Amino acid sequence: MQSVSSSSASDTGRSAKAQKFYRLLSLPSVDLAALRELLWSGAPEEDPKIRAEAWQMLLGYLPPVKDRQGPGLQKKREEYEELRRRHYTPIESGQDGLSDVDSAAILRQIRVDIPRTSPGLPIFSHPRIHQLLERVLFIWSIRHPASGYVQGINDIATPFVVVLLASRLDCLPEDIDVDAATDEMLDSVEAGAYWCLTKFLSDIQDHYTAGQPGIQQMVAKLKEIVHRIDQKLYEHLESQGLDFLQLSFRWMNCLLLREFPFPCVIRLWDTYIAEPLEGFSSFHVYVCAVFLIYWSPQLKQMDFQQLMLFMQKLPTGKWRNQEIVGDSERAGPHHGHIATGKRLCFRESGLAPYISRPLKVKEDLKANRYFVASDYNFDGGSHRSPWTDRYIPVPPGGEAEEERLFRPSARLKRLEQSFNEVFEAYVMSYYEGGVSSVYLWDLDEGFAGAFLVHKELAKVLGDGKTGVWDSIHVLEVRESPNSHYVDFKLSSAIWLHFQVAAKADQTELSGHLTRQAEARLDRRKKAGEDAQIIQVGTMIEDNENFLRHNLECIHLAKQRTVLDAVRSQAAGP
Amino acid sequence: MIGEEDYDHLYKLVLVGDATVGKTHILSRYIKGTLPKAPTATIGVEFATRTVSLDAGCAVKAQIWDTAGQERYRAITSAHYRRAVGALLVYDITKPATFKSCQRWMEELRSNAEPDIVIMLVGNKVDLAEKNPGDRQVDFDAAADFASQQGLLFEEASAVTGANIKLCFDKLLKEIYNTTQHRRDREDDPTNNFQLQGRSSQTECAC
């Protein structure tokens, strides 16, 4: 496999974005968390190899360690060849491999659907691609009997075929000439597409099992979100008797492949694939909510029949990527489906601490201070500094664009400031340094917030050993005007990552711990922001003490026992 | 769409039948007079309307729901049968399995739609049998017998040539009209579902 780094790392004249990918992908061991972060904002279009490599790596097909890539791919290729021999060759060679009725029905359906798959792209009318897709879909279906082949999965396979083939032919997706591909190239694309599809669908397999429970849940969730954030639209759709299942079933079943032009789907999938494990399926619902609300002004003017006709053929044919990722030229609150969806996703369901990647630190030059960059203060491609309330770096659209990015209400902004001061003092005394930040956002009744600490342990450990300690506390405060009580919910997580570089090999240790806490304040007795700050401070301190204690007395102690046992065995009797 | 909104009765119809018997082609032929430009498998349901005038002299609007045929979608699509007063139950005359499934489709319709739903059984793809008689796998007479036993209307048709497509819908709509009209005469129920919007002041049209 020709990798990105060897082919073009030295090229000059590449975009800054491509350069970032090259730097990352050329390392002997690619940092997957960093790759997720880069890919989340989209792969550059100029070099099709970048996207293919990033997708395959994040979907677990291409090993991140350079030395293991050759053997790793070889093994996967062989496994696929074996599946092909077992499940597909009997059909090909005319032996009756289809003694059971189900397989025969699956194959018949696949053969009917393939010629009508993505008719907008010329490569999908090529017989070689038909055969490739037939094998991939058939083998996937046989290997996943709970769902089997469901129409729409053929659509979902297409982005993988296009991205991998464009990479092998080193051309843009629209310039793919199937006849220029060798058999070896197509075989490698086929195996890659199979494994990528398998991984991708593993998160959403219950979309396609009996009764399609995954889709029903997503539709229910969509309905709930729209009810909360665009009540007028929700009420209008209700009054017209339009069911959310009618309007969004296909969005869930085909992941918007039938709604967006193909290049937009590819861009959207950059983000889906970069989402932390098991993340994209819940994120997808938010993207759908943003997509629906995007049309809200028109939809509110329509009656049932107009709605149905409009929704099944949305005017997205001329859409380009800016509709998906945001367009700085555009006025108004719309920043593209991805960023808006993400922001919503956090504000709505921010309670689960987000611990799948290490926190990052950025510098606020105006305040001359560092702050924690996370998904909780991310919008429009930039991070908001708690010290100056500015987004850093200034987004491509300049100051005007920056003004439109998400900010908490004025009341909450004041509270956020107080929290930041108090929390910083706490972190200074407990952590002896480290960077801390607090971000708040409004809820319908109350507010939520993230309390973050990032500490690098390199200096403490010395000798090329590195370590990172991240604390993430997510707070939800419910204050209803009809109640005397204020309810606090806190979820805390500690994320630890050590790397100890010895001479021969590296030892990596990482893990996380979590703990939840709840409390209630009586407003008649204690009121005001001070009482809230004290309450939250106590809860955070309790959670952290508990987690530290656990870490030290249970986890590290056990680790030590295990390591000692290994060492004494290695030393021999 | 002038004239589209000028109707006496609104009928909800559903198009059902196994995958790839040609439901979407039939709908496209009936609504647009052509076949779909970029045919794809129907996912969930699709929707179209057409207003026609019946021999009786009144205008009816057909609201047609085209459903996905694949087994896995039944749970989702059957939710859309609610309040349907008519159905086109389609099979492919070159595929006996699609005809065998009709029994099950019929039961599903009768349990999820209006109890007295009018069903038109349609044997699609006669053009294939005309081109090559050996392709025909379902006898006209066998299907006609099944239809009369079950109380279904029946036609063979071809979405590709357009043969009998309009006839299928016309006969179905006329039968629905007769049934509901008959029932209305009998019950004279002012809350009847089938007279929506349109000329609401006028409960009976000049037929």
Coordinates of C-alpha atoms in Angstrom, one line a residue, chain B residues 49-126:
Chain B
T49 CA -51.4 13.0 -5.9
R50 CA -53.6 13.2 -9.0
T51 CA -57.0 14.7 -9.4
V52 CA -59.3 13.0 -11.9
S53 CA -62.9 13.3 -12.9
L54 CA -65.1 10.2 -12.8
D55 CA -67.7 9.3 -15.3
A56 CA -70.2 10.1 -12.6
G57 CA -69.2 13.7 -13.1
C58 CA -67.4 14.5 -9.9
A59 CA -63.7 15.1 -9.3
V60 CA -61.8 12.9 -6.9
K61 CA -58.3 13.5 -5.7
A62 CA -56.1 10.4 -5.2
Q63 CA -53.4 10.7 -2.6
I64 CA -51.2 7.8 -3.4
W65 CA -48.6 6.4 -1.0
D66 CA -45.9 4.3 -2.7
T67 CA -44.3 1.9 -0.2
A68 CA -41.1 0.1 0.0
G69 CA -41.7 -3.6 -0.8
Q70 CA -38.8 -5.2 1.1
E71 CA -39.8 -7.5 4.0
R72 CA -37.7 -5.6 6.5
Y73 CA -39.7 -2.4 6.0
R74 CA -43.1 -3.9 6.8
A75 CA -43.1 -2.6 10.4
I76 CA -42.5 1.0 9.1
T77 CA -44.7 0.9 6.0
S78 CA -47.7 -0.7 7.5
A79 CA -48.1 2.3 9.7
H80 CA -48.9 4.3 6.6
Y81 CA -51.9 2.1 5.6
R82 CA -54.0 3.8 8.3
R83 CA -57.1 5.5 6.8
A84 CA -56.4 4.1 3.3
V85 CA -59.6 3.4 1.4
G86 CA -58.0 1.8 -1.7
A87 CA -54.9 -0.2 -2.6
L88 CA -53.1 -1.3 -5.7
L89 CA -51.6 -4.7 -4.8
V90 CA -49.0 -5.4 -7.4
Y91 CA -47.2 -8.5 -8.4
D92 CA -44.8 -9.4 -11.3
I93 CA -46.3 -11.8 -13.8
T94 CA -42.8 -13.2 -14.5
K95 CA -42.1 -14.0 -10.8
P96 CA -44.5 -16.5 -9.1
A97 CA -43.2 -15.7 -5.7
T98 CA -44.5 -12.2 -5.9
F99 CA -47.9 -13.5 -6.7
K100 CA -47.8 -16.0 -3.8
S101 CA -47.1 -13.1 -1.4
C102 CA -50.3 -11.4 -2.4
Q103 CA -52.3 -13.3 0.2
R104 CA -50.1 -11.9 3.0
W105 CA -50.2 -8.4 1.6
M106 CA -54.0 -8.6 1.5
E107 CA -54.3 -9.7 5.1
E108 CA -51.9 -6.9 6.1
L109 CA -54.0 -4.3 4.2
R110 CA -57.2 -5.5 5.7
S111 CA -55.9 -5.4 9.3
N112 CA -54.1 -2.0 9.0
A113 CA -56.2 0.0 6.6
E114 CA -60.0 0.8 6.5
P115 CA -61.8 -2.5 7.0
D116 CA -63.7 -2.2 3.7
I117 CA -60.6 -1.1 1.7
V118 CA -61.0 -1.6 -2.0
I119 CA -58.1 -3.6 -3.5
M120 CA -57.1 -3.7 -7.1
L121 CA -54.8 -6.7 -7.9
V122 CA -52.4 -5.7 -10.7
G123 CA -50.2 -8.2 -12.6
N124 CA -47.4 -5.9 -13.9
K125 CA -44.8 -6.4 -16.6
V126 CA -47.1 -7.9 -19.3

